[in-house]
């Protein structure tokens, strides 16, 4: 039996699809002259095979997932059909007598290095595609069909070291019934995506890629944080039974969809959704979300091979705003850097990326990147209730500087005669200890707060949220974090301004009840968690939750906090 960190609820029983992270080994020594022609044939067949695979994937992704994500594979197709590339590989086979995969590797490496040196961002972005395509061609030269997460004939549980954003972007959620990864944490990219796609997932499972073999039967129970490899018939029956129970609980909870999240004593709590793509608006609404509390735009920027232009951003924002039909949509300014890279921005390596040029700091460093987003946001603001959220704030100066950019975007739209909102509510993420300490100043500069408990925990406790070695120190219920939240909530409420919690904590039933007891009236979470949190809120009175929160805030350790919450809420 294995376990890790459960990050997306539910159960699954299916065969494992183990995504290999090892690079393939092959002989690079020159071949005898008589084999040159057959190596050229191998290469040509690899190109033909790649074209077929990519066409199938592109069509599938376009029809099932969306045109924006299909663009990744369109780009690969264009590259593989490029005659110059083929000629270069054939020349290397002929002149250096290299076997086909080695010739491909050499030519691709040269192209990638040259592209990475280019000034032009668009062309630099092509380097990532080129590398991806190179891997496909090498595998095809070796007669290995590259693994793909876009098309499965049967249900699978994907087992991997870690999933990259482009892999998760095209994951076929109708066939992928579970995800298990060796790396990752409660707040890592895979965790967020799995929850948003409602795929049961356990991450941070040490040694899992060595233990589970392709085709093994796997029982995944993300409710109880359990993984059983090749379960016995009775274990399989148990998991099927639990899955039935879970589904029936979901059906029960569905009945609450149109009921308000209101405490027993009549306090209305607003439950909104964390989303990462316009396609998630529908699922959010179907879970009863009353708007979007956090639209993480990073995924929009990660799914493409070049920076999405203003029109693309505007269309994505507008689509969410339209879907939400007048309900609020909080759109966060790009928060890359840290663990999220964008190859086309060619971000320099940093020793401490989470303390580096991340979030708003990066946006200030690249004014055109920020202005383009702001123009798209202001334009989308014409269509509904759009609110702007700024990540990684650690000083009042940053908010003031941000407002200058906002004014500049405003006047440029004015100048261009393009319809846009004259003023949008502006909020900041409270996710650094500095922002907590400055809360009473920051609230004067802004219209609302959104507490990012994932980063607030990371920065308060000085625990890298990605580092599984210290995952047990990443304690969102640490009294240090709770006191920071309380201070922030009080600062906002004193000014009569709204404060939301949008970190993973908001989606956990015990933590959500505690937050309501601490005075939070808005919680933003992966839609999958909304029904359970709503159900819990409806069963408690705020007066009682406040008393319990009062007791909890006096405790000294996270263990005591958890014990107390378990005592009251089971
Ligand atoms: C957070 O830090 O809590 C948060 C919501 O933002 P992200 O997880 O995207 O950093
Ligand atoms: Mg954050």
Coordinates of C-alpha atoms and ligand atoms in Angstrom, one line a residue:
X1 CA 0.0 0.0 0.0
X2 CA 1.3 3.5 -0.9
X3 CA 0.2 6.9 0.2
X4 CA 1.1 10.5 -0.4
X5 CA -0.8 13.8 -0.3
X6 CA -4.4 13.6 -1.4
X7 CA -5.1 16.7 -3.5
X8 CA -8.3 15.9 -5.4
X9 CA -11.1 13.8 -3.9
X10 CA -12.6 10.6 -5.3
X11 CA -11.7 7.0 -6.1
X12 CA -10.6 5.2 -9.1
X13 CA -9.9 1.6 -10.2
X14 CA -8.1 1.2 -13.5
X15 CA -4.9 0.0 -15.2
X16 CA -1.8 2.2 -14.7
X17 CA -0.4 4.2 -17.5
X18 CA 3.2 4.9 -16.4
X19 CA 4.6 8.0 -18.0
X20 CA 8.3 7.4 -18.4
X21 CA 10.6 10.2 -17.4
X22 CA 13.8 8.4 -18.4
X23 CA 15.5 9.4 -21.6
X24 CA 15.9 6.6 -24.1
X25 CA 19.4 5.3 -24.8
X26 CA 20.7 4.5 -28.2
X27 CA 24.0 4.1 -30.1
X28 CA 25.5 7.2 -31.6
X29 CA 28.4 5.7 -33.3
X30 CA 28.7 6.1 -37.1
X31 CA 27.2 3.3 -39.3
X32 CA 28.9 1.5 -42.2
X33 CA 28.3 3.2 -45.6
X34 CA 26.0 0.5 -46.8
X35 CA 23.5 1.3 -44.0
X36 CA 23.3 5.0 -44.8
X37 CA 20.2 4.6 -47.1
X38 CA 18.4 2.5 -44.5
X39 CA 19.1 5.1 -41.8
X40 CA 17.6 7.8 -44.2
X41 CA 14.6 5.6 -44.7
X42 CA 14.3 5.2 -40.9
X43 CA 14.3 9.0 -40.6
X44 CA 11.7 9.4 -43.4
X45 CA 9.5 6.9 -41.8
X46 CA 9.9 8.6 -38.4
X47 CA 8.7 11.9 -40.1
X48 CA 5.7 10.2 -41.7
X49 CA 4.8 8.5 -38.4
X50 CA 5.2 11.7 -36.5
X51 CA 2.9 13.5 -39.0
X52 CA 0.2 10.8 -38.5
X53 CA 0.5 10.9 -34.7
X54 CA 0.5 14.7 -34.5
X55 CA -2.5 15.0 -36.9
X56 CA -4.5 12.5 -34.8
X57 CA -3.6 14.3 -31.6
X58 CA -4.3 17.8 -33.0
X59 CA -7.7 16.7 -34.3
X60 CA -8.6 15.0 -31.0
X61 CA -7.4 17.9 -28.9
X62 CA -9.2 20.5 -31.1
X63 CA -12.5 18.5 -31.0
X64 CA -12.4 17.4 -27.4
X65 CA -10.4 20.1 -25.6
X66 CA -10.2 23.3 -27.6
X67 CA -8.6 25.1 -30.4
X68 CA -6.2 27.0 -28.1
X69 CA -4.6 23.8 -26.8
X70 CA -4.6 22.2 -30.3
X71 CA -2.3 25.0 -31.4
X72 CA 0.6 23.4 -29.6
X73 CA 0.3 20.4 -31.9
X74 CA -0.3 22.5 -35.0
X75 CA 3.1 24.1 -34.3
X76 CA 4.7 20.7 -34.0
X77 CA 3.2 19.7 -37.3
X78 CA 4.5 22.7 -39.1
X79 CA 8.0 22.0 -37.8
X80 CA 8.0 18.3 -38.7
X81 CA 6.9 19.2 -42.3
X82 CA 9.7 21.7 -42.7
X83 CA 11.8 20.6 -45.6
X84 CA 14.9 22.4 -44.4
X85 CA 14.9 20.4 -41.2
X86 CA 14.6 17.1 -43.1
X87 CA 17.3 18.1 -45.5
X88 CA 19.7 19.0 -42.6
X89 CA 19.1 15.6 -40.9
X90 CA 19.6 13.7 -44.2
X91 CA 22.8 15.6 -44.8
X92 CA 24.2 14.7 -41.4
X93 CA 23.3 11.0 -42.0
X94 CA 25.1 11.1 -45.3
X95 CA 28.2 13.1 -44.4
X96 CA 28.8 12.0 -40.8
X97 CA 27.3 8.5 -41.2
X98 CA 25.3 9.0 -38.0
X99 CA 22.4 6.7 -37.3
X100 CA 19.0 8.4 -37.8
X101 CA 18.2 9.2 -34.1
X102 CA 21.7 10.6 -33.5
X103 CA 21.4 12.8 -36.6
X104 CA 18.0 14.1 -35.5
X105 CA 19.3 14.8 -32.0
X106 CA 22.3 16.7 -33.4
X107 CA 20.3 18.8 -35.8
X108 CA 17.6 19.5 -33.3
X109 CA 20.2 20.5 -30.7
X110 CA 21.8 23.0 -33.1
X111 CA 18.4 24.5 -34.0
X112 CA 17.3 24.7 -30.4
X113 CA 20.6 26.4 -29.3
X114 CA 20.3 28.9 -32.2
X115 CA 16.7 29.7 -31.5
X116 CA 17.3 30.2 -27.8
X117 CA 19.9 32.9 -28.7
X118 CA 17.4 34.9 -30.7
X119 CA 16.1 38.3 -29.7
X120 CA 12.7 37.7 -31.1
X121 CA 10.4 36.3 -28.4
X122 CA 8.2 34.5 -31.0
X123 CA 11.1 32.6 -32.5
X124 CA 12.6 31.9 -29.1
X125 CA 9.3 30.2 -28.2
X126 CA 9.6 27.9 -31.1
X127 CA 12.7 26.3 -29.4
X128 CA 10.4 24.5 -26.9
X129 CA 8.3 23.1 -29.8
X130 CA 11.5 22.1 -31.6
X131 CA 12.8 20.2 -28.5
X132 CA 9.4 18.4 -28.0
X133 CA 9.3 17.5 -31.7
X134 CA 12.9 16.3 -31.6
X135 CA 12.0 13.8 -28.8
X136 CA 9.1 12.5 -30.9
X137 CA 11.3 12.1 -34.0
X138 CA 14.1 10.3 -32.0
X139 CA 11.6 7.9 -30.5
X140 CA 10.0 7.2 -33.9
X141 CA 13.4 6.6 -35.4
X142 CA 13.9 3.9 -32.7
X143 CA 10.5 2.4 -33.5
X144 CA 9.0 3.6 -30.2
X145 CA 5.6 5.2 -30.3
X146 CA 5.8 8.3 -28.1
X147 CA 3.5 8.2 -25.0
X148 CA 0.6 10.6 -25.3
X149 CA -1.8 11.7 -22.7
X150 CA -4.4 13.0 -25.2
X151 CA -5.8 9.8 -26.4
X152 CA -6.6 6.6 -24.5
X153 CA -8.9 3.8 -25.6
X154 CA -9.6 2.7 -22.1
X155 CA -9.8 4.3 -18.6
X156 CA -6.4 4.7 -17.0
X157 CA -4.7 6.0 -13.9
X158 CA -1.8 8.1 -15.0
X159 CA 1.4 7.5 -12.9
X160 CA 4.2 10.0 -13.4
X161 CA 7.2 11.6 -11.8
X162 CA 5.4 14.9 -12.3
X163 CA 3.1 16.3 -15.0
X164 CA 4.1 19.3 -16.9
X165 CA 1.6 22.1 -17.7
X166 CA 1.5 21.1 -21.3
X167 CA 0.8 17.5 -20.4
X168 CA -2.0 18.4 -18.1
X169 CA -3.4 20.9 -20.6
X170 CA -4.3 18.1 -23.0
X171 CA -5.2 15.4 -20.5
X172 CA -8.3 13.5 -21.7
X173 CA -10.4 13.7 -18.5
X174 CA -12.9 11.2 -19.8
X175 CA -10.3 8.5 -19.8
X176 CA -7.9 9.6 -17.1
X177 CA -9.7 8.5 -14.0
X178 CA -6.9 9.1 -11.5
X179 CA -3.5 10.7 -11.2
X180 CA -0.6 9.6 -9.0
X181 CA 2.7 11.5 -9.1
X182 CA 6.0 11.0 -7.3
X183 CA 6.7 14.7 -6.9
X184 CA 4.3 17.6 -6.2
X185 CA 2.6 19.0 -3.2
X186 CA -0.8 20.2 -2.0
X187 CA -0.4 23.4 -4.0
X188 CA 1.6 22.2 -7.0
X189 CA 0.4 22.6 -10.5
X190 CA -0.7 19.0 -10.9
X191 CA -2.8 19.3 -7.7
X192 CA -4.5 22.4 -8.8
X193 CA -5.3 21.0 -12.3
X194 CA -6.4 17.6 -11.0
X195 CA -8.9 19.3 -8.7
X196 CA -10.1 21.6 -11.4
X197 CA -10.7 18.6 -13.8
X198 CA -12.2 16.6 -10.9
X199 CA -9.8 13.8 -11.3
X200 CA -8.9 12.0 -8.1
X201 CA -5.3 12.5 -7.4
X202 CA -2.5 11.7 -4.9
X203 CA 0.8 13.5 -5.3
X204 CA 4.2 13.2 -3.5
X205 CA 4.1 9.4 -3.5
X206 CA 7.7 8.4 -3.0
X207 CA 9.1 5.8 -5.3
X208 CA 5.7 5.3 -7.1
X209 CA 7.1 5.2 -10.6
X210 CA 9.4 2.4 -9.6
X211 CA 6.7 0.4 -7.8
X212 CA 3.8 0.7 -10.3
X213 CA 4.4 -0.9 -13.7
X214 CA 2.6 -0.1 -16.9
X215 CA -0.6 -2.1 -17.0
X216 CA -0.8 -2.9 -13.3
X217 CA -4.2 -2.7 -11.8
X218 CA -4.4 0.2 -9.4
X219 CA -6.9 1.2 -6.8
X220 CA -6.7 4.9 -5.9
X221 CA -8.6 6.2 -2.9
X222 CA -7.9 9.9 -2.6
X223 CA -10.5 10.2 0.2
X224 CA -8.4 8.1 2.5
X225 CA -5.0 8.7 0.8
X226 CA -4.4 5.1 -0.2
X227 CA -3.0 3.4 -3.3
X228 CA -3.2 -0.3 -3.7
X229 CA -1.2 -1.9 -6.5
X230 CA -2.8 -5.0 -8.0
X231 CA -5.6 -5.2 -5.4
X232 CA -7.2 -8.5 -4.4
X233 CA -10.7 -9.1 -5.6
X234 CA -12.1 -8.0 -2.2
X235 CA -9.9 -4.9 -2.2
X236 CA -11.3 -4.0 -5.6
X237 CA -14.8 -4.6 -4.4
X238 CA -14.1 -2.3 -1.5
X239 CA -12.9 0.5 -3.7
X240 CA -15.9 0.0 -6.0
X241 CA -18.2 0.2 -3.0
X242 CA -16.5 3.3 -1.7
X243 CA -16.7 4.9 -5.1
X244 CA -20.4 4.2 -5.2
X245 CA -20.7 5.8 -1.7
X246 CA -18.8 8.8 -2.8
X247 CA -20.9 9.2 -6.0
X248 CA -24.0 9.0 -3.9
X249 CA -22.7 11.6 -1.5
X250 CA -22.1 13.8 -4.6
X251 CA -25.6 13.3 -5.8
X252 CA -26.9 14.2 -2.4
X253 CA -24.8 17.3 -2.3
X254 CA -26.0 18.3 -5.8
X255 CA -29.4 19.1 -4.3
X256 CA -27.8 22.0 -2.5
X257 CA -26.6 23.6 -5.7
X258 CA -29.1 26.3 -5.8
X259 CA -29.4 26.9 -2.1
X260 CA -27.3 29.6 -0.4
X261 CA -24.2 28.9 1.7
X262 CA -25.8 30.3 4.7
X263 CA -25.0 29.5 8.3
X264 CA -27.7 28.3 10.7
X265 CA -28.0 31.8 12.1
X266 CA -28.4 33.4 8.8
X267 CA -24.9 34.7 7.8
X268 CA -24.5 34.5 4.0
X269 CA -21.1 33.2 2.9
X270 CA -20.2 33.6 -0.7
X271 CA -18.6 30.6 -2.4
X272 CA -16.8 31.3 -5.6
X273 CA -14.5 29.4 -7.9
X274 CA -10.8 29.2 -8.6
X275 CA -10.4 28.5 -12.3
X276 CA -7.5 28.4 -14.7
X277 CA -9.3 28.4 -18.0
X278 CA -12.5 29.6 -19.6
X279 CA -13.6 26.0 -20.0
X280 CA -13.8 25.7 -16.3
X281 CA -16.7 28.2 -16.0
X282 CA -19.3 25.6 -16.8
X283 CA -18.2 23.1 -14.2
X284 CA -17.9 26.0 -11.7
X285 CA -21.5 27.0 -12.3
X286 CA -22.7 23.4 -12.1
X287 CA -21.2 23.1 -8.6
X288 CA -23.0 26.2 -7.5
X289 CA -20.2 28.8 -7.7
X290 CA -21.5 32.4 -7.3
X291 CA -18.8 33.8 -9.5
X292 CA -15.0 33.4 -10.0
X293 CA -12.9 34.4 -7.0
X294 CA -9.6 33.6 -8.6
X295 CA -9.0 33.3 -12.3
X296 CA -5.3 32.1 -12.6
X297 CA -4.3 33.4 -15.9
X298 CA -1.0 31.6 -15.8
X299 CA -2.4 28.6 -17.6
X300 CA -3.6 30.8 -20.5
X301 CA 0.0 31.9 -20.8
X302 CA 1.4 28.4 -20.4
X303 CA -0.7 26.5 -22.9
X304 CA 0.6 28.5 -25.8
X305 CA 4.0 28.6 -27.3
X306 CA 4.1 32.4 -27.4
X307 CA 2.8 35.2 -25.3
X308 CA -1.0 35.4 -25.9
X309 CA -1.7 38.8 -27.4
X310 CA -4.2 41.3 -26.1
X311 CA -7.1 40.0 -28.3
X312 CA -6.5 36.4 -27.1
X313 CA -6.5 37.5 -23.5
X314 CA -9.5 39.7 -24.0
X315 CA -11.5 36.8 -25.6
X316 CA -10.5 34.4 -22.8
X317 CA -11.5 37.0 -20.1
X318 CA -14.7 37.9 -21.9
X319 CA -15.7 34.3 -22.3
X320 CA -15.6 33.8 -18.5
X321 CA -17.3 37.1 -17.8
X322 CA -20.1 36.2 -20.3
X323 CA -20.5 32.7 -18.7
X324 CA -20.8 34.3 -15.2
X325 CA -23.7 36.5 -16.3
X326 CA -23.1 39.5 -14.1
X327 CA -21.6 37.6 -11.2
X328 CA -18.1 38.8 -10.1
X329 CA -15.0 37.6 -11.9
X330 CA -11.7 38.2 -10.2
X331 CA -8.9 38.0 -12.6
X332 CA -5.4 37.8 -11.3
X333 CA -2.5 39.5 -13.0
X334 CA 0.0 37.0 -14.3
X335 CA 1.9 35.2 -11.5
X336 CA 4.8 33.4 -13.2
X337 CA 8.3 33.0 -11.9
X338 CA 8.6 30.9 -8.8
X339 CA 7.7 27.4 -9.9
X340 CA 6.0 28.5 -13.1
X341 CA 8.1 29.1 -16.1
X342 CA 7.2 30.6 -19.5
X343 CA 9.9 29.5 -22.0
X344 CA 9.1 32.3 -24.4
X345 CA 9.9 34.9 -21.7
X346 CA 13.4 33.4 -21.4
X347 CA 13.5 34.0 -17.7
X348 CA 17.0 33.9 -16.3
X349 CA 17.7 31.1 -13.7
X350 CA 17.4 32.3 -10.2
X351 CA 18.9 30.7 -7.0
X352 CA 15.7 31.3 -5.1
X353 CA 12.9 31.6 -7.6
X354 CA 10.2 31.8 -5.0
X355 CA 12.0 34.8 -3.5
X356 CA 12.9 36.1 -6.9
X357 CA 11.3 37.9 -9.8
X358 CA 7.9 36.4 -9.4
X359 CA 4.3 37.8 -10.0
X360 CA 4.0 41.5 -10.0
X361 CA 7.8 41.9 -9.8
X362 CA 8.2 40.2 -13.1
X363 CA 5.3 42.3 -14.6
X364 CA 7.0 45.5 -13.5
X365 CA 10.2 44.2 -15.1
X366 CA 8.3 43.7 -18.4
X367 CA 6.0 46.6 -18.8
X368 CA 4.6 45.6 -22.1
X369 CA 3.6 42.2 -20.6
X370 CA 1.7 44.0 -17.9
X371 CA 0.1 46.7 -20.1
X372 CA -1.1 44.2 -22.6
X373 CA -2.9 42.3 -19.7
X374 CA -4.4 45.5 -18.3
X375 CA -5.7 46.6 -21.6
X376 CA -7.4 43.2 -22.1
X377 CA -8.8 43.3 -18.6
X378 CA -10.2 46.8 -18.9
X379 CA -11.8 45.8 -22.2
X380 CA -13.4 42.7 -20.7
X381 CA -14.6 44.9 -17.9
X382 CA -17.2 46.4 -20.3
X383 CA -19.0 43.0 -20.3
X384 CA -19.6 42.4 -16.6
X385 CA -18.3 42.6 -13.1
X386 CA -14.5 42.2 -13.6
X387 CA -12.2 42.8 -10.6
X388 CA -8.4 43.0 -10.8
X389 CA -6.2 41.1 -8.3
X390 CA -2.5 41.7 -8.0
X391 CA -0.3 38.8 -6.8
X392 CA 2.9 38.8 -4.6
X393 CA 2.4 42.3 -3.1
X394 CA 4.9 43.1 -0.4
X395 CA 4.8 46.8 -0.2
X396 CA 2.4 49.8 -0.6
X397 CA 4.8 51.2 -3.3
X398 CA 4.0 48.3 -5.5
X399 CA 0.3 49.0 -5.3
X400 CA 0.8 52.6 -6.2
X401 CA 3.1 51.7 -9.1
X402 CA 0.5 49.2 -10.3
X403 CA -2.1 51.9 -10.3
X404 CA 0.2 54.0 -12.6
X405 CA 0.3 51.2 -15.1
X406 CA -3.4 50.8 -14.8
X407 CA -3.9 54.5 -15.6
X408 CA -1.5 54.2 -18.5
X409 CA -3.4 51.2 -20.0
X410 CA -6.6 53.2 -19.5
X411 CA -5.3 56.3 -21.4
X412 CA -3.9 54.2 -24.2
X413 CA -7.3 52.6 -24.7
X414 CA -8.9 56.0 -24.6
X415 CA -6.4 57.2 -27.1
X416 CA -7.1 54.2 -29.4
X417 CA -10.8 54.8 -29.0
X418 CA -11.4 51.2 -27.8
X419 CA -14.3 50.5 -25.4
X420 CA -13.2 49.8 -21.9
X421 CA -14.3 50.0 -18.3
X422 CA -13.4 53.3 -16.7
X423 CA -12.7 51.8 -13.3
X424 CA -12.5 48.3 -12.0
X425 CA -12.3 47.2 -8.4
X426 CA -8.7 46.6 -7.4
X427 CA -7.6 44.0 -4.9
X428 CA -4.3 42.6 -3.7
X429 CA -3.3 39.1 -2.8
X430 CA -2.2 38.8 0.8
X431 CA 0.4 36.1 0.6
X432 CA 3.5 37.5 2.0
X433 CA 4.1 38.3 5.7
X434 CA 5.0 41.8 4.6
X435 CA 1.5 42.2 3.2
X436 CA 0.0 40.9 6.4
X437 CA 1.9 43.4 8.5
X438 CA 0.9 46.2 6.1
X439 CA -2.7 45.1 5.8
X440 CA -4.1 48.3 7.4
X441 CA -2.2 50.4 4.9
X442 CA -2.8 48.2 1.9
X443 CA -6.5 48.3 2.5
X444 CA -6.6 52.1 2.1
X445 CA -5.1 51.7 -1.4
X446 CA -7.4 48.9 -2.5
X447 CA -11.0 47.7 -2.8
X448 CA -10.6 44.2 -1.4
X449 CA -8.2 41.5 -0.2
X450 CA -7.8 38.0 -1.3
X451 CA -5.7 35.8 1.1
X452 CA -3.5 33.3 -0.8
X453 CA -2.9 30.8 2.0
X454 CA -0.7 28.6 -0.2
X455 CA 2.0 31.3 -0.5
X456 CA 1.2 32.8 2.9
X457 CA 2.0 29.5 4.5
X458 CA 5.1 29.1 2.4
X459 CA 6.5 32.5 3.2
X460 CA 5.3 32.7 6.8
X461 CA 6.9 29.3 7.7
X462 CA 9.8 29.6 5.3
X463 CA 8.8 26.2 3.8
X464 CA 9.1 25.8 0.0
X465 CA 5.6 24.7 -1.0
X466 CA 7.0 22.4 -3.7
X467 CA 9.6 20.6 -1.6
X468 CA 8.3 17.2 -0.7
X469 CA 11.2 16.6 1.8
X470 CA 9.7 19.2 4.1
X471 CA 6.0 18.7 3.1
X472 CA 5.1 17.9 6.7
X473 CA 6.3 21.3 7.7
X474 CA 4.0 22.9 5.2
X475 CA 1.3 23.4 7.8
X476 CA -1.6 25.7 6.7
X477 CA -3.1 25.3 10.1
X478 CA 0.0 26.6 11.9
X479 CA -1.0 29.2 14.5
X480 CA 1.5 31.5 12.8
X481 CA -0.5 31.4 9.5
X482 CA -3.8 31.6 11.3
X483 CA -2.8 34.7 13.2
X484 CA -1.7 36.3 9.9
X485 CA -5.1 35.5 8.4
X486 CA -6.9 36.9 11.4
X487 CA -4.9 40.1 11.3
X488 CA -5.6 40.6 7.6
X489 CA -9.4 39.9 8.0
X490 CA -9.6 42.3 10.9
X491 CA -7.8 45.1 8.9
X492 CA -10.2 44.7 5.9
X493 CA -13.4 44.4 8.1
X494 CA -12.4 47.5 10.0
X495 CA -12.6 49.4 6.7
X496 CA -15.7 47.6 5.7
X497 CA -14.0 46.1 2.7
X498 CA -14.4 42.5 1.6
X499 CA -11.8 39.8 2.2
X500 CA -11.8 36.5 0.5
X501 CA -9.6 33.4 1.0
X502 CA -8.5 31.8 -2.2
X503 CA -5.8 29.3 -1.2
X504 CA -6.3 25.6 -1.0
X505 CA -7.3 26.0 2.6
X506 CA -10.7 27.5 1.6
X507 CA -11.7 24.2 0.0
X508 CA -11.0 22.1 3.1
X509 CA -14.1 21.7 5.2
X510 CA -12.5 22.1 8.6
X511 CA -10.4 25.0 7.5
X512 CA -13.3 26.7 5.8
X513 CA -15.5 26.5 8.9
X514 CA -12.6 27.9 10.9
X515 CA -12.2 30.8 8.4
X516 CA -15.9 31.6 8.6
X517 CA -15.5 31.7 12.4
X518 CA -12.6 34.1 11.9
X519 CA -14.8 36.5 10.0
X520 CA -14.2 35.5 6.4
X521 CA -17.4 35.8 4.3
X522 CA -16.0 34.8 1.0
X523 CA -14.2 31.6 0.1
X524 CA -12.8 30.8 -3.3
X525 CA -11.9 27.2 -4.2
X526 CA -11.7 24.5 -6.8
X527 CA -15.3 24.0 -7.8
X528 CA -15.1 20.3 -6.8
X529 CA -14.9 21.4 -3.1
X530 CA -17.9 23.8 -3.2
X531 CA -20.7 21.3 -2.4
X532 CA -19.0 19.9 0.7
X533 CA -18.0 23.3 2.1
X534 CA -21.5 24.6 1.5
X535 CA -23.1 21.6 3.2
X536 CA -20.9 22.2 6.2
X537 CA -21.5 25.9 6.4
X538 CA -25.3 25.3 6.4
X539 CA -25.0 23.0 9.4
X540 CA -23.3 25.5 11.7
X541 CA -24.1 28.8 13.3
X542 CA -21.6 31.6 12.9
X543 CA -21.8 32.5 16.5
X544 CA -20.6 29.0 17.4
X545 CA -17.9 29.0 14.7
X546 CA -16.7 32.3 16.1
X547 CA -16.4 30.8 19.6
X548 CA -14.5 27.9 18.3
X549 CA -12.2 30.1 16.2
X550 CA -11.6 32.2 19.4
X551 CA -10.4 29.0 21.2
X552 CA -8.3 27.9 18.2
X553 CA -6.5 31.2 17.9
X554 CA -5.2 30.8 21.4
X555 CA -3.5 27.5 20.6
X556 CA 0.3 27.1 20.2
X557 CA 0.7 24.3 17.6
X558 CA -0.9 23.0 14.4
X559 CA -1.4 19.6 16.1
X560 CA -3.5 21.3 18.8
X561 CA -5.4 23.2 16.2
X562 CA -6.2 20.0 14.3
X563 CA -7.1 18.1 17.4
X564 CA -9.5 20.9 18.4
X565 CA -11.1 21.0 14.9
X566 CA -11.5 17.2 14.9
X567 CA -13.0 17.3 18.4
X568 CA -15.7 19.7 17.2
X569 CA -16.3 18.6 13.6
X570 CA -15.1 15.0 13.5
Ligands
LIG1 C1 -2.1 31.2 -3.0 O1 -0.9 31.4 -3.0 O2 -2.7 30.8 -2.0 C2 -2.8 31.3 -4.2 C3 -4.1 31.2 -4.3 O3 -2.1 31.5 -5.4 P1 -1.2 30.4 -6.1 O4 -1.5 29.0 -5.5 O5 -1.6 30.5 -7.6 O6 0.2 30.9 -5.9
LIG2 MG1 0.0 32.5 -4.5

